[in-house]
């Protein structure tokens, strides 16, 4: 029996072998480099001959004048991305679910889904042109109504809002598909019974649709907690400038500047290790909550 099962499942194990090898090479082997956070990096010396400094780099990072501000910016931006990244797709999915013309529904889905496939290098250039205070179409409209132009990417008050809204615009189409798939699993007989009882579309949405997809909503919301320190390096790096470091500098951009521009590799590794440690805790918490609230289990 065991031999027959092994012969049946062996090709499946071979199929996942390349993926496991890639994960081993690019995700686990580099973990040895984390020891750099506890060493003083000296170029030219063998890696394990660098002097050990304990937690000095972590203390240095904590004493940096902008460390708390960067941490707050990261949590603030990532938190609003997570929150709006749930609310907007659910709302759009509910609205699309009410469209009865198939061609219109598919057309809207395609249009809102397209930005997901564009990189932030492309979208960053587009946003810089659109939001330009002098020539951008958005500020042309603002000035047409008699208001002063807004420096969306150069004003600390507007930059976090711009980052959050542009990220939601880029990704809500992709997330909407998940909720549309969940809506297809709602039992149609429930709606038929509701119509007989005199419930309108709004009552059907409140009492049937939303409760039916609530487990999926809870699952995706809890799993997104693992990204609480991922505010989006690609997006912020392509849109920010020194004038908005106060409100737009996040952990990943700080690591980039400290590690690659200032060549403080040990300090950058310490920051990255701190972020990974917190993310590990949040991911563990999110899976625990997903199991408790939505009965979600990997195995």
mmCIF file of C-alpha atoms in Angstrom:
data_model
loop_
_atom_site.group_PDB
_atom_site.id
_atom_site.type_symbol
_atom_site.label_atom_id
_atom_site.label_comp_id
_atom_site.label_asym_id
_atom_site.label_seq_id
_atom_site.Cartn_x
_atom_site.Cartn_y
_atom_site.Cartn_z
ATOM 1 C CA UNK A 1 0.000 0.000 0.000
ATOM 2 C CA UNK A 2 2.778 2.401 0.963
ATOM 3 C CA UNK A 3 4.751 1.533 -2.173
ATOM 4 C CA UNK A 4 1.728 2.192 -4.399
ATOM 5 C CA UNK A 5 1.085 5.552 -2.697
ATOM 6 C CA UNK A 6 4.749 6.527 -3.028
ATOM 7 C CA UNK A 7 4.780 5.709 -6.749
ATOM 8 C CA UNK A 8 1.672 7.815 -7.222
ATOM 9 C CA UNK A 9 2.980 10.827 -5.294
ATOM 10 C CA UNK A 10 6.648 10.691 -6.346
ATOM 11 C CA UNK A 11 6.071 12.720 -9.581
ATOM 12 C CA UNK A 12 4.368 15.396 -7.486
ATOM 13 C CA UNK A 13 7.392 15.637 -5.227
ATOM 14 C CA UNK A 14 9.614 15.968 -8.268
ATOM 15 C CA UNK A 15 7.459 18.846 -9.507
ATOM 16 C CA UNK A 16 7.981 20.887 -6.326
ATOM 17 C CA UNK A 17 11.697 20.048 -6.099
ATOM 18 C CA UNK A 18 12.863 23.004 -8.280
ATOM 19 C CA UNK A 19 10.816 25.399 -6.155
ATOM 20 C CA UNK A 20 12.255 23.973 -2.957
ATOM 21 C CA UNK A 21 15.798 24.320 -4.318
ATOM 22 C CA UNK A 22 15.174 27.977 -5.229
ATOM 23 C CA UNK A 23 13.756 28.683 -1.772
ATOM 24 C CA UNK A 24 16.765 26.980 -0.168
ATOM 25 C CA UNK A 25 19.254 28.990 -2.238
ATOM 26 C CA UNK A 26 17.616 32.415 -2.105
ATOM 27 C CA UNK A 27 15.764 32.337 1.215
ATOM 28 C CA UNK A 28 17.687 30.087 3.619
ATOM 29 C CA UNK A 29 21.339 30.223 2.567
ATOM 30 C CA UNK A 30 21.409 34.063 2.847
ATOM 31 C CA UNK A 31 20.307 33.751 6.488
ATOM 32 C CA UNK A 32 23.962 33.183 7.403
ATOM 33 C CA UNK A 33 24.550 36.813 6.414
ATOM 34 C CA UNK A 34 22.424 37.974 9.336
ATOM 35 C CA UNK A 35 25.433 37.480 11.590
ATOM 36 C CA UNK A 36 26.701 40.723 10.028
ATOM 37 C CA UNK A 37 24.256 42.562 12.292
ATOM 38 C CA UNK A 38 26.383 41.500 15.272
ATOM 39 C CA UNK A 39 29.763 42.170 13.628
ATOM 40 C CA UNK A 40 31.770 45.168 12.580
ATOM 41 C CA UNK A 41 32.162 44.746 8.839
ATOM 42 C CA UNK A 42 35.715 45.259 7.639
ATOM 43 C CA UNK A 43 36.205 45.040 3.855
ATOM 44 C CA UNK A 44 38.894 42.600 2.781
ATOM 45 C CA UNK A 45 38.625 40.351 5.812
ATOM 46 C CA UNK A 46 37.059 36.884 5.705
ATOM 47 C CA UNK A 47 33.451 37.016 6.781
ATOM 48 C CA UNK A 48 33.840 35.157 10.081
ATOM 49 C CA UNK A 49 36.970 37.096 11.061
ATOM 50 C CA UNK A 50 35.091 40.371 11.488
ATOM 51 C CA UNK A 51 35.071 41.502 15.138
ATOM 52 C CA UNK A 52 31.894 40.811 17.096
ATOM 53 C CA UNK A 53 30.162 43.855 18.584
ATOM 54 C CA UNK A 54 27.035 42.264 20.064
ATOM 55 C CA UNK A 55 23.968 44.529 19.992
ATOM 56 C CA UNK A 56 25.891 47.760 19.364
ATOM 57 C CA UNK A 57 24.379 48.207 15.886
ATOM 58 C CA UNK A 58 20.853 47.775 17.247
ATOM 59 C CA UNK A 59 21.578 50.400 19.919
ATOM 60 C CA UNK A 60 22.967 52.707 17.237
ATOM 61 C CA UNK A 61 19.830 52.284 15.159
ATOM 62 C CA UNK A 62 17.602 52.922 18.167
ATOM 63 C CA UNK A 63 19.538 56.110 18.989
ATOM 64 C CA UNK A 64 19.255 57.453 15.433
ATOM 65 C CA UNK A 65 17.206 60.680 15.519
ATOM 66 C CA UNK A 66 14.839 59.510 12.788
ATOM 67 C CA UNK A 67 14.378 55.850 13.815
ATOM 68 C CA UNK A 68 11.015 56.279 15.561
ATOM 69 C CA UNK A 69 9.748 58.516 12.784
ATOM 70 C CA UNK A 70 10.670 55.942 10.138
ATOM 71 C CA UNK A 71 8.978 53.188 12.153
ATOM 72 C CA UNK A 72 5.833 55.301 12.517
ATOM 73 C CA UNK A 73 5.799 56.153 8.789
ATOM 74 C CA UNK A 74 6.063 52.466 7.934
ATOM 75 C CA UNK A 75 3.233 51.385 10.238
ATOM 76 C CA UNK A 76 1.071 54.362 9.251
ATOM 77 C CA UNK A 77 1.384 53.824 5.489
ATOM 78 C CA UNK A 78 1.215 50.029 5.659
ATOM 79 C CA UNK A 79 -1.756 50.141 8.042
ATOM 80 C CA UNK A 80 -3.857 52.327 5.766
ATOM 81 C CA UNK A 81 -2.853 50.225 2.759
ATOM 82 C CA UNK A 82 -4.062 47.085 4.544
ATOM 83 C CA UNK A 83 -7.313 48.716 5.676
ATOM 84 C CA UNK A 84 -8.260 50.317 2.355
ATOM 85 C CA UNK A 85 -6.902 47.267 0.526
ATOM 86 C CA UNK A 86 -9.760 45.323 2.129
ATOM 87 C CA UNK A 87 -12.566 47.878 2.042
ATOM 88 C CA UNK A 88 -12.239 49.022 -1.575
ATOM 89 C CA UNK A 89 -12.064 45.545 -3.220
ATOM 90 C CA UNK A 90 -15.044 44.315 -1.180
ATOM 91 C CA UNK A 91 -17.090 47.366 -2.200
ATOM 92 C CA UNK A 92 -16.163 47.056 -5.881
ATOM 93 C CA UNK A 93 -16.838 43.301 -5.857
ATOM 94 C CA UNK A 94 -20.306 43.884 -4.417
ATOM 95 C CA UNK A 95 -21.027 46.520 -7.057
ATOM 96 C CA UNK A 96 -19.750 44.342 -9.904
ATOM 97 C CA UNK A 97 -21.819 41.466 -8.606
ATOM 98 C CA UNK A 98 -24.943 43.550 -9.212
ATOM 99 C CA UNK A 99 -24.141 44.129 -12.907
ATOM 100 C CA UNK A 100 -26.289 41.862 -15.036
ATOM 101 C CA UNK A 101 -24.751 42.591 -18.453
ATOM 102 C CA UNK A 102 -21.841 40.160 -18.850
ATOM 103 C CA UNK A 103 -19.889 42.239 -21.390
ATOM 104 C CA UNK A 104 -19.993 45.315 -19.157
ATOM 105 C CA UNK A 105 -18.955 43.345 -16.084
ATOM 106 C CA UNK A 106 -16.010 41.730 -17.900
ATOM 107 C CA UNK A 107 -14.952 45.078 -19.377
ATOM 108 C CA UNK A 108 -14.890 46.812 -16.005
ATOM 109 C CA UNK A 109 -12.985 43.896 -14.470
ATOM 110 C CA UNK A 110 -10.343 44.103 -17.183
ATOM 111 C CA UNK A 111 -9.910 47.869 -16.820
ATOM 112 C CA UNK A 112 -9.467 47.821 -13.052
ATOM 113 C CA UNK A 113 -7.211 44.753 -13.236
ATOM 114 C CA UNK A 114 -4.683 46.216 -15.724
ATOM 115 C CA UNK A 115 -2.705 48.483 -13.307
ATOM 116 C CA UNK A 116 -1.705 45.398 -11.299
ATOM 117 C CA UNK A 117 0.559 44.293 -14.165
ATOM 118 C CA UNK A 118 2.449 47.588 -14.386
ATOM 119 C CA UNK A 119 5.624 48.050 -12.351
ATOM 120 C CA UNK A 120 6.087 51.021 -10.061
ATOM 121 C CA UNK A 121 8.836 52.305 -12.335
ATOM 122 C CA UNK A 122 6.235 52.831 -15.062
ATOM 123 C CA UNK A 123 3.459 53.964 -12.749
ATOM 124 C CA UNK A 124 5.868 56.221 -10.866
ATOM 125 C CA UNK A 125 6.691 58.114 -14.051
ATOM 126 C CA UNK A 126 3.006 58.358 -14.921
ATOM 127 C CA UNK A 127 2.086 59.666 -11.465
ATOM 128 C CA UNK A 128 4.915 62.202 -11.468
ATOM 129 C CA UNK A 129 3.576 63.637 -14.734
ATOM 130 C CA UNK A 130 -0.093 63.512 -13.723
ATOM 131 C CA UNK A 131 0.496 65.060 -10.284
ATOM 132 C CA UNK A 132 3.014 67.697 -11.386
ATOM 133 C CA UNK A 133 2.127 71.035 -9.710
ATOM 134 C CA UNK A 134 2.817 72.963 -12.918
ATOM 135 C CA UNK A 135 1.799 70.734 -15.841
ATOM 136 C CA UNK A 136 -0.043 67.793 -14.268
ATOM 137 C CA UNK A 137 -3.645 67.256 -15.302
ATOM 138 C CA UNK A 138 -4.796 66.892 -11.684
ATOM 139 C CA UNK A 139 -3.451 70.295 -10.681
ATOM 140 C CA UNK A 140 -4.785 71.814 -13.891
ATOM 141 C CA UNK A 141 -8.228 70.769 -12.700
ATOM 142 C CA UNK A 142 -7.477 72.075 -9.189
ATOM 143 C CA UNK A 143 -6.424 75.452 -10.570
ATOM 144 C CA UNK A 144 -9.485 75.556 -12.839
ATOM 145 C CA UNK A 145 -11.642 75.566 -9.686
ATOM 146 C CA UNK A 146 -9.642 78.488 -8.307
ATOM 147 C CA UNK A 147 -7.441 76.629 -5.820
ATOM 148 C CA UNK A 148 -3.679 76.672 -5.418
ATOM 149 C CA UNK A 149 -1.765 73.716 -6.939
ATOM 150 C CA UNK A 150 -1.043 70.846 -4.566
ATOM 151 C CA UNK A 151 2.449 69.333 -4.265
ATOM 152 C CA UNK A 152 1.267 65.755 -3.921
ATOM 153 C CA UNK A 153 4.794 64.305 -4.079
ATOM 154 C CA UNK A 154 6.620 67.197 -2.413
ATOM 155 C CA UNK A 155 4.428 68.074 0.552
ATOM 156 C CA UNK A 156 4.685 66.042 3.768
ATOM 157 C CA UNK A 157 0.956 66.438 4.363
ATOM 158 C CA UNK A 158 -0.036 64.974 1.005
ATOM 159 C CA UNK A 159 2.693 62.426 0.303
ATOM 160 C CA UNK A 160 1.430 59.571 2.583
ATOM 161 C CA UNK A 161 -2.112 60.052 1.240
ATOM 162 C CA UNK A 162 -0.830 59.898 -2.320
ATOM 163 C CA UNK A 163 1.173 56.751 -1.577
ATOM 164 C CA UNK A 164 -1.779 54.945 0.006
ATOM 165 C CA UNK A 165 -4.370 55.924 -2.617
ATOM 166 C CA UNK A 166 -2.102 55.154 -5.578
ATOM 167 C CA UNK A 167 -1.292 51.718 -4.140
ATOM 168 C CA UNK A 168 -4.980 50.969 -3.591
ATOM 169 C CA UNK A 169 -5.717 52.080 -7.163
ATOM 170 C CA UNK A 170 -3.027 49.748 -8.491
ATOM 171 C CA UNK A 171 -3.984 46.643 -6.521
ATOM 172 C CA UNK A 172 -7.722 46.776 -5.797
ATOM 173 C CA UNK A 173 -8.588 45.206 -9.156
ATOM 174 C CA UNK A 174 -6.522 42.120 -8.390
ATOM 175 C CA UNK A 175 -7.979 41.774 -4.888
ATOM 176 C CA UNK A 176 -11.502 42.270 -6.232
ATOM 177 C CA UNK A 177 -11.193 39.009 -8.171
ATOM 178 C CA UNK A 178 -10.751 37.095 -4.906
ATOM 179 C CA UNK A 179 -14.000 38.462 -3.520
ATOM 180 C CA UNK A 180 -15.831 37.947 -6.808
ATOM 181 C CA UNK A 181 -14.777 34.302 -6.660
ATOM 182 C CA UNK A 182 -16.108 34.122 -3.102
ATOM 183 C CA UNK A 183 -19.416 35.645 -4.232
ATOM 184 C CA UNK A 184 -19.896 32.886 -6.799
ATOM 185 C CA UNK A 185 -20.034 30.398 -3.931
ATOM 186 C CA UNK A 186 -23.088 32.005 -2.325
ATOM 187 C CA UNK A 187 -26.117 29.705 -2.569
ATOM 188 C CA UNK A 188 -28.620 31.274 -5.078
ATOM 189 C CA UNK A 189 -31.540 29.729 -3.217
ATOM 190 C CA UNK A 190 -30.855 32.123 -0.342
ATOM 191 C CA UNK A 191 -31.539 35.077 -2.627
ATOM 192 C CA UNK A 192 -34.678 33.422 -3.974
ATOM 193 C CA UNK A 193 -35.985 32.912 -0.448
ATOM 194 C CA UNK A 194 -35.135 36.522 0.417
ATOM 195 C CA UNK A 195 -37.066 37.825 -2.602
ATOM 196 C CA UNK A 196 -40.094 35.802 -1.543
ATOM 197 C CA UNK A 197 -39.834 37.356 1.915
ATOM 198 C CA UNK A 198 -39.784 40.833 0.316
ATOM 199 C CA UNK A 199 -36.110 41.717 0.856
ATOM 200 C CA UNK A 200 -34.681 44.305 -1.544
ATOM 201 C CA UNK A 201 -31.131 44.175 -2.960
ATOM 202 C CA UNK A 202 -29.718 46.190 -0.053
ATOM 203 C CA UNK A 203 -31.241 43.835 2.519
ATOM 204 C CA UNK A 204 -29.989 40.838 0.545
ATOM 205 C CA UNK A 205 -26.485 42.286 0.564
ATOM 206 C CA UNK A 206 -26.522 42.940 4.310
ATOM 207 C CA UNK A 207 -28.101 39.657 5.372
ATOM 208 C CA UNK A 208 -26.878 37.170 2.762
ATOM 209 C CA UNK A 209 -23.937 38.380 0.692
ATOM 210 C CA UNK A 210 -21.744 39.914 3.388
ATOM 211 C CA UNK A 211 -22.240 37.117 5.967
ATOM 212 C CA UNK A 212 -21.493 34.531 3.259
ATOM 213 C CA UNK A 213 -18.118 36.049 2.321
ATOM 214 C CA UNK A 214 -17.225 37.088 5.889
ATOM 215 C CA UNK A 215 -14.891 34.081 6.454
ATOM 216 C CA UNK A 216 -12.863 35.071 3.358
ATOM 217 C CA UNK A 217 -12.765 38.703 4.507
ATOM 218 C CA UNK A 218 -11.533 37.677 7.966
ATOM 219 C CA UNK A 219 -8.973 35.312 6.469
ATOM 220 C CA UNK A 220 -7.449 37.872 4.082
ATOM 221 C CA UNK A 221 -7.542 40.618 6.710
ATOM 222 C CA UNK A 222 -5.711 38.547 9.311
ATOM 223 C CA UNK A 223 -3.144 37.224 6.837
ATOM 224 C CA UNK A 224 -2.399 40.801 5.750
ATOM 225 C CA UNK A 225 -1.108 41.560 9.268
ATOM 226 C CA UNK A 226 2.193 40.021 8.202
ATOM 227 C CA UNK A 227 2.706 43.020 5.894
ATOM 228 C CA UNK A 228 2.370 45.621 8.628
ATOM 229 C CA UNK A 229 6.045 46.606 8.152
ATOM 230 C CA UNK A 230 5.959 46.328 4.349
ATOM 231 C CA UNK A 231 4.926 49.785 3.203
ATOM 232 C CA UNK A 232 6.077 49.172 -0.375
ATOM 233 C CA UNK A 233 9.730 49.881 -1.160
ATOM 234 C CA UNK A 234 9.299 49.956 -4.960
ATOM 235 C CA UNK A 235 6.518 52.502 -4.776
ATOM 236 C CA UNK A 236 8.032 54.809 -2.162
ATOM 237 C CA UNK A 237 11.526 54.668 -3.669
ATOM 238 C CA UNK A 238 10.239 55.733 -7.089
ATOM 239 C CA UNK A 239 8.062 58.547 -5.761
ATOM 240 C CA UNK A 240 9.754 60.067 -2.729
ATOM 241 C CA UNK A 241 12.460 62.745 -2.444
ATOM 242 C CA UNK A 242 14.465 64.316 0.413
ATOM 243 C CA UNK A 243 11.740 66.929 0.859
ATOM 244 C CA UNK A 244 9.286 64.252 2.068
ATOM 245 C CA UNK A 245 11.620 62.099 4.153
ATOM 246 C CA UNK A 246 9.752 63.320 7.227
ATOM 247 C CA UNK A 247 6.500 61.628 6.218
ATOM 248 C CA UNK A 248 7.563 59.164 3.511
ATOM 249 C CA UNK A 249 10.787 57.544 4.690
ATOM 250 C CA UNK A 250 10.114 53.898 5.613
ATOM 251 C CA UNK A 251 12.221 51.044 6.941
ATOM 252 C CA UNK A 252 13.070 49.623 3.509
ATOM 253 C CA UNK A 253 14.201 52.969 2.068
ATOM 254 C CA UNK A 254 16.250 53.625 5.213
ATOM 255 C CA UNK A 255 17.968 50.246 4.781
ATOM 256 C CA UNK A 256 18.708 51.098 1.150
ATOM 257 C CA UNK A 257 20.289 54.452 1.990
ATOM 258 C CA UNK A 258 22.227 53.238 5.016
ATOM 259 C CA UNK A 259 23.411 49.994 3.421
ATOM 260 C CA UNK A 260 24.035 50.827 -0.227
ATOM 261 C CA UNK A 261 24.526 54.588 -0.310
ATOM 262 C CA UNK A 262 26.407 55.009 2.987
ATOM 263 C CA UNK A 263 28.021 51.528 2.932
ATOM 264 C CA UNK A 264 27.062 50.817 6.570
ATOM 265 C CA UNK A 265 26.312 47.179 5.840
ATOM 266 C CA UNK A 266 26.201 46.001 9.444
ATOM 267 C CA UNK A 267 23.775 48.729 10.474
ATOM 268 C CA UNK A 268 21.540 48.027 7.481
ATOM 269 C CA UNK A 269 21.562 44.323 8.341
ATOM 270 C CA UNK A 270 20.551 45.127 11.922
ATOM 271 C CA UNK A 271 17.589 47.187 10.694
ATOM 272 C CA UNK A 272 16.547 44.445 8.302
ATOM 273 C CA UNK A 273 16.829 41.800 11.031
ATOM 274 C CA UNK A 274 14.644 43.855 13.347
ATOM 275 C CA UNK A 275 12.028 44.191 10.619
ATOM 276 C CA UNK A 276 12.157 40.454 9.878
ATOM 277 C CA UNK A 277 11.759 39.609 13.571
ATOM 278 C CA UNK A 278 8.681 41.811 13.953
ATOM 279 C CA UNK A 279 7.232 40.507 10.677
ATOM 280 C CA UNK A 280 7.740 36.925 11.866
ATOM 281 C CA UNK A 281 5.777 37.684 15.031
ATOM 282 C CA UNK A 282 2.985 39.360 13.063
ATOM 283 C CA UNK A 283 2.783 36.519 10.541
ATOM 284 C CA UNK A 284 2.579 33.974 13.345
ATOM 285 C CA UNK A 285 -0.142 36.054 14.993
ATOM 286 C CA UNK A 286 -2.030 36.391 11.713
ATOM 287 C CA UNK A 287 -2.058 32.626 11.123
ATOM 288 C CA UNK A 288 -3.230 32.050 14.699
ATOM 289 C CA UNK A 289 -6.057 34.561 14.225
ATOM 290 C CA UNK A 290 -6.908 33.082 10.817
ATOM 291 C CA UNK A 291 -7.253 29.672 12.434
ATOM 292 C CA UNK A 292 -9.324 30.999 15.325
ATOM 293 C CA UNK A 293 -11.588 33.317 13.345
ATOM 294 C CA UNK A 294 -11.836 31.634 9.928
ATOM 295 C CA UNK A 295 -10.717 28.043 10.659
ATOM 296 C CA UNK A 296 -7.861 28.489 8.173
ATOM 297 C CA UNK A 297 -5.028 25.960 8.349
ATOM 298 C CA UNK A 298 -2.116 25.304 6.019
ATOM 299 C CA UNK A 299 -1.897 21.644 7.019
#
